[in-house]
Short mmCIF file of C-alpha atoms in Angstrom, two decimals:
data_model
loop_
_atom_site.label_atom_id
_atom_site.label_comp_id
_atom_site.label_asym_id
_atom_site.label_seq_id
_atom_site.Cartn_x
_atom_site.Cartn_y
_atom_site.Cartn_z
CA MET A 1 -1.94 -10.30 -6.14
CA GLN A 2 1.08 -8.76 -7.92
CA LEU A 3 0.55 -5.55 -9.87
CA THR A 4 2.42 -3.36 -12.27
CA ASN A 5 2.54 0.36 -11.48
CA PRO A 6 0.88 2.08 -14.49
CA VAL A 7 2.28 5.55 -13.76
CA LEU A 8 5.61 6.37 -15.32
CA GLN A 9 7.96 8.11 -12.96
CA TYR A 10 8.80 10.99 -15.30
CA SER A 11 5.68 11.07 -17.42
CA ALA A 12 4.88 14.77 -16.65
CA ASP A 13 1.19 13.83 -16.67
CA PRO A 14 -0.62 14.68 -13.41
CA SER A 15 -3.84 13.00 -14.58
CA ALA A 16 -2.08 9.63 -14.39
CA TYR A 17 -1.74 10.04 -10.61
CA GLU A 18 -5.40 11.12 -10.26
CA ASN A 19 -6.63 8.17 -12.36
CA SER A 20 -4.54 5.76 -10.26
CA HIS A 21 -5.97 7.21 -7.07
CA GLN A 22 -9.54 6.94 -8.45
CA LEU A 23 -8.82 3.30 -9.44
CA TYR A 24 -8.09 2.30 -5.88
CA THR A 25 -11.11 4.22 -4.63
CA ASN A 26 -13.24 2.13 -7.04
CA MET A 27 -11.53 -1.00 -5.68
CA ILE A 28 -12.61 -0.11 -2.11
CA LYS A 29 -16.21 0.40 -3.21
CA ILE A 30 -16.23 -2.94 -5.10
CA LEU A 31 -15.00 -4.86 -2.00
CA GLY A 32 -17.30 -3.21 0.58
CA GLU A 33 -17.44 -3.75 4.29
CA GLU A 34 -15.24 -6.04 6.44
CA TYR A 35 -12.38 -6.21 3.94
CA VAL A 36 -8.76 -5.45 4.70
CA VAL A 37 -6.62 -4.21 1.80
CA GLN A 38 -2.81 -4.10 2.22
CA LYS A 39 -0.77 -2.50 -0.56
CA GLN A 40 2.97 -3.09 -0.38
CA ASP A 41 5.38 -1.26 -2.71
CA ILE A 42 8.79 -2.85 -2.44
CA LEU A 43 11.95 -1.04 -3.60
CA THR A 44 14.95 -3.29 -4.01
CA LYS A 45 18.53 -2.53 -5.04
CA LYS A 46 19.90 -4.83 -7.78
CA ILE A 47 22.95 -5.01 -10.02
CA TYR A 48 22.26 -4.85 -13.74
CA LYS A 49 23.53 -7.89 -15.62
CA LYS A 50 23.93 -7.72 -19.34
CA ALA A 51 22.01 -10.19 -21.45
CA ASP A 52 23.32 -12.02 -24.49
CA SER A 53 22.10 -9.99 -27.43
CA THR A 54 22.96 -10.12 -31.10
CA GLU A 55 21.66 -6.65 -31.96
CA TYR A 56 24.39 -4.02 -31.96
CA LEU A 57 22.47 -1.24 -30.14
CA GLN A 58 21.08 -3.53 -27.45
CA LYS A 59 24.50 -5.09 -26.95
CA LYS A 60 26.13 -1.64 -26.45
CA TYR A 61 23.29 -0.63 -24.13
CA ASP A 62 23.82 -3.74 -21.99
CA GLU A 63 27.59 -3.18 -21.89
CA HIS A 64 27.11 0.47 -20.83
CA PHE A 65 24.89 -0.34 -17.87
CA SER A 66 26.40 -3.72 -16.89
CA GLY A 67 27.41 -3.80 -13.21
CA ARG A 68 25.49 -0.68 -12.29
CA GLU A 69 23.11 -0.53 -9.37
CA TYR A 70 19.48 0.16 -10.11
CA THR A 71 16.16 0.16 -8.24
CA VAL A 72 13.30 -2.30 -8.91
CA LEU A 73 9.72 -1.49 -7.80
CA THR A 74 7.40 -4.40 -7.11
CA THR A 75 3.80 -3.95 -5.95
CA PHE A 76 1.71 -6.54 -4.08
CA LEU A 77 -1.92 -6.23 -3.04
CA VAL A 78 -3.02 -8.47 -0.11
CA ILE A 79 -6.83 -8.72 0.28
CA THR A 80 -8.45 -10.32 3.30
CA ARG A 81 -12.00 -10.57 4.43
CA LYS A 82 -12.42 -10.49 8.20
CA SER A 83 -14.41 -13.14 9.97
CA LYS A 84 -17.27 -11.92 12.17
CA ARG A 85 -16.48 -14.34 15.01
CA ASN A 86 -13.17 -16.13 15.07
CA PHE A 87 -9.83 -15.55 13.34
CA TYR A 88 -10.89 -17.94 10.57
CA THR A 89 -14.36 -19.29 9.81
CA TYR A 90 -15.28 -21.05 6.64
CA ASP A 91 -18.57 -20.00 5.03
CA LEU A 92 -19.42 -21.20 1.52
CA LYS A 93 -21.51 -18.13 0.68
CA ASN A 94 -18.81 -15.73 1.79
CA SER A 95 -16.15 -17.75 0.04
CA VAL A 96 -18.04 -17.57 -3.26
CA GLU A 97 -18.65 -13.84 -2.82
CA PHE A 98 -14.94 -13.33 -2.02
CA GLU A 99 -13.89 -15.12 -5.27
CA GLN A 100 -16.39 -13.05 -7.29
CA ASN A 101 -15.03 -9.79 -5.83
CA ILE A 102 -11.45 -10.86 -6.61
CA GLY A 103 -12.56 -11.59 -10.17
CA LYS A 104 -14.11 -8.09 -10.44
CA LEU A 105 -10.84 -6.54 -9.18
CA GLU A 106 -8.81 -8.58 -11.68
CA ASP A 107 -11.02 -7.31 -14.54
CA LEU A 108 -10.73 -3.72 -13.19
CA PHE A 109 -6.97 -3.89 -13.03
CA LYS A 110 -6.66 -5.47 -16.45
CA ARG A 111 -8.76 -2.72 -18.04
CA ASN A 112 -6.40 -0.13 -16.48
CA ASN A 113 -3.16 -1.84 -17.59
CA LEU A 114 -2.01 -3.00 -14.18
CA ALA A 115 -1.29 -6.55 -15.42
CA PRO A 116 -2.61 -8.32 -12.27
CA LYS A 117 -1.24 -11.73 -11.38
CA ILE A 118 -3.01 -13.75 -8.65
CA LEU A 119 -0.33 -15.69 -6.77
CA ASN A 120 -0.74 -19.44 -6.19
CA ALA A 121 0.09 -21.18 -2.88
CA ASN A 122 3.79 -21.70 -3.66
CA GLU A 123 4.19 -18.08 -4.79
CA ILE A 124 2.46 -16.84 -1.61
CA ASN A 125 4.77 -18.95 0.56
CA LEU A 126 7.81 -17.57 -1.24
CA TYR A 127 6.52 -14.04 -0.86
CA VAL A 128 6.10 -14.53 2.95
CA MET A 129 9.63 -16.06 3.16
CA ARG A 130 11.10 -13.12 1.26
CA PHE A 131 9.28 -10.72 3.56
CA LEU A 132 10.54 -12.47 6.68
CA SER A 133 14.11 -12.32 5.36
CA MET A 134 13.65 -8.86 3.72
CA ASN A 135 15.34 -10.36 0.66
CA PHE A 136 13.58 -9.72 -2.68
CA LYS A 137 16.49 -10.27 -5.02
CA ASP A 138 18.47 -13.43 -4.16
CA ASP A 139 17.75 -16.97 -3.01
CA VAL A 140 15.84 -16.88 0.29
CA SER A 141 17.36 -18.14 3.57
CA LEU A 142 16.03 -17.21 6.98
CA ASP A 143 18.46 -16.04 9.68
CA ASN A 144 18.19 -15.57 13.43
CA ILE A 145 16.29 -12.46 14.49
CA LEU A 146 17.54 -10.31 17.39
CA ILE A 147 15.00 -7.90 18.81
CA GLY A 148 16.29 -4.48 19.80
CA ASP A 149 14.61 -1.41 21.24
CA LYS A 150 14.33 0.31 17.86
CA GLU A 151 15.10 -2.29 15.20
CA LEU A 152 15.39 -5.99 14.33
CA LYS A 153 18.69 -7.60 13.50
CA MET A 154 18.68 -10.35 10.87
CA GLY A 155 22.27 -11.57 10.57
CA ASP A 156 24.21 -8.66 9.07
CA LEU A 157 20.97 -6.75 8.24
CA SER A 158 19.08 -4.21 10.34
CA VAL A 159 15.31 -3.64 9.82
CA ARG A 160 13.43 -0.65 11.21
CA SER A 161 9.78 0.32 10.96
CA ILE A 162 8.82 3.99 10.68
CA SER A 163 5.15 4.92 11.21
CA LEU A 164 4.00 7.82 9.03
CA VAL A 165 1.10 8.84 11.25
CA ASN A 166 1.49 9.93 14.90
CA ILE A 167 -1.90 9.29 16.48
CA ASP A 168 -0.85 11.25 19.57
CA VAL A 169 -0.52 14.52 17.68
CA ILE A 170 -3.45 16.09 15.71
CA ASP A 171 -1.54 17.44 12.75
CA LEU A 172 -3.01 15.59 9.78
CA PRO A 173 -4.06 17.67 6.77
CA GLU A 174 -7.74 17.66 5.84
CA LYS A 175 -6.88 16.59 2.31
CA VAL A 176 -3.89 14.93 0.73
CA SER A 177 -3.05 15.48 -2.90
CA THR A 178 -2.58 12.55 -5.28
CA HIS A 179 0.85 13.96 -6.24
CA ILE A 180 3.25 16.84 -5.52
CA GLU A 181 4.77 19.30 -7.99
CA PHE A 182 8.46 20.19 -8.19
CA ASN A 183 9.11 23.19 -10.48
CA GLY A 184 5.77 22.50 -12.12
CA PHE A 185 6.66 18.83 -12.69
CA PRO A 186 4.30 16.19 -11.14
CA LEU A 187 5.92 13.69 -8.79
CA ASP A 188 4.68 10.91 -6.51
CA THR A 189 4.18 11.97 -2.90
CA MET A 190 6.63 9.26 -1.80
CA GLU A 191 9.15 9.98 -4.57
CA PHE A 192 11.87 10.65 -1.96
CA LEU A 193 12.05 6.92 -1.22
CA TYR A 194 14.10 6.45 -4.45
CA ASN A 195 16.79 8.76 -3.03
CA VAL A 196 17.17 7.05 0.35
CA PRO A 197 20.92 6.14 0.68
CA ASN A 198 22.51 2.83 1.72
CA TYR A 199 19.46 0.55 1.82
CA GLN A 200 18.88 -2.96 0.47
CA THR A 201 15.07 -3.08 0.64
CA ILE A 202 12.33 -0.56 1.42
CA VAL A 203 8.71 -1.59 1.87
CA TYR A 204 6.07 1.16 1.80
CA ASN A 205 3.11 -0.41 3.56
CA GLN A 206 -0.46 0.91 3.36
CA VAL A 207 -3.34 -0.84 5.12
CA ILE A 208 -7.04 0.03 4.74
CA TYR A 209 -9.78 -1.66 6.76
CA ILE A 210 -13.38 -1.07 5.75
CA PRO A 211 -15.54 -1.50 8.91
CA ASN A 212 -19.31 -1.92 9.14
CA GLN A 213 -20.52 1.54 8.15
CA ILE A 214 -23.74 1.68 10.17
CA ALA A 215 -22.07 0.49 13.37
CA THR A 216 -19.11 2.86 12.86
CA LEU A 217 -21.38 5.90 12.24
CA ARG A 218 -23.40 5.02 15.29
CA LYS A 219 -20.21 4.91 17.43
CA LEU A 220 -19.18 8.30 16.04
CA GLU A 221 -22.56 9.78 16.98
CA GLN A 222 -22.17 8.52 20.48
CA LYS A 223 -18.62 9.85 20.71
CA LYS A 224 -19.82 13.25 19.47
CA LYS A 225 -22.47 13.40 22.24
CA ARG A 226 -19.90 12.49 24.91
CA HIS A 227 -17.50 15.21 23.70
CA SER A 228 -20.27 17.84 23.44
CA GLY A 229 -21.17 17.24 27.07
CA ILE A 230 -17.83 18.69 28.27
CA PRO A 231 -17.32 22.03 26.41
CA ASP A 232 -13.57 22.55 26.38
CA PRO A 233 -11.42 23.49 23.30
CA ALA A 234 -10.24 19.86 22.61
CA ASN A 235 -13.75 18.43 22.83
CA ILE A 236 -15.19 21.25 20.66
CA MET A 237 -12.61 20.48 18.01
CA CYS A 238 -13.44 16.77 18.11
CA VAL A 239 -17.16 17.56 17.70
CA GLU A 240 -16.39 19.74 14.67
CA ASP A 241 -14.24 17.00 13.09
CA ILE A 242 -16.91 14.38 13.58
CA ASN A 243 -19.59 16.70 12.17
CA GLN A 244 -17.49 17.37 9.10
CA LEU A 245 -16.90 13.63 8.59
CA LEU A 246 -20.64 12.83 8.88
CA ILE A 247 -21.46 15.59 6.37
CA ASP A 248 -18.90 14.19 3.89
CA VAL A 249 -20.37 10.67 4.31
CA ALA A 250 -23.93 11.83 3.74
CA ARG A 251 -23.27 14.40 0.99
CA GLU A 252 -20.42 12.78 -1.03
CA ASN A 253 -21.36 9.11 -0.47
CA GLN A 254 -17.97 8.48 1.11
CA MET A 255 -16.97 5.50 3.27
CA VAL A 256 -15.36 5.59 6.72
CA VAL A 257 -12.21 3.51 6.80
CA LYS A 258 -9.39 2.79 9.23
CA VAL A 259 -5.85 3.18 7.83
CA HIS A 260 -2.23 2.64 8.78
CA TYR A 261 0.90 3.71 6.88
CA ASN A 262 4.50 2.76 7.65
CA ILE A 263 7.87 2.23 5.95
CA LEU A 264 10.16 -0.73 6.57
CA ILE A 265 13.82 -0.03 5.83
CA CYS A 266 16.42 -2.80 5.63
#
């Protein structure tokens, strides 16, 4: 599904970021358990080409910006329902429920001016080809891929993945704001991506998996008991974190999810 970002970059309206965040929270609750949601924001460098216009002001505008480099933001939402047994299992009931949930999401996004477009089979294949070539602006052609220790080589291009969460270090904040402020001006938390130099394509990748809630909470309870059996500082901190999570789930009706964030730079 292709979406349009409803938040203007320099709107000076912090509520727009909060509403957008709440929109995706509602999306998670509509889908429910065993769904994987992958949001990909793609930044691409393009050259502005003037259009043939008869209006004087539009013509001068096009001439002024013709040949200049600019950034295009495209957002895709990939929604998958996990199979309970194999990688792929067809079930008529689940298939109908999946289509109904996608319809609900489409209505939700339309009401919030995201202009959703569900891709057909040819458009999905083209999207996959563009992703494999990291080319979102020209005609697609795949090249040989050379695997290095830190990056992939695709012809003259280099592609590197940067994970935004280090699972080996416990330094995550308890809460993350929907936006940051610079001199009192609201900005997106990933606004710095627009200022990255010398790139062709950047993909900001966010993945959320919604596991079975009862089974996940049961595993957390078992993990808490194991940690509490060995009273050292690290285990005590783990017990406190699990207790806080269980309280938030019970009191605020929140869901436990598994997440991954990374940036692909080409």
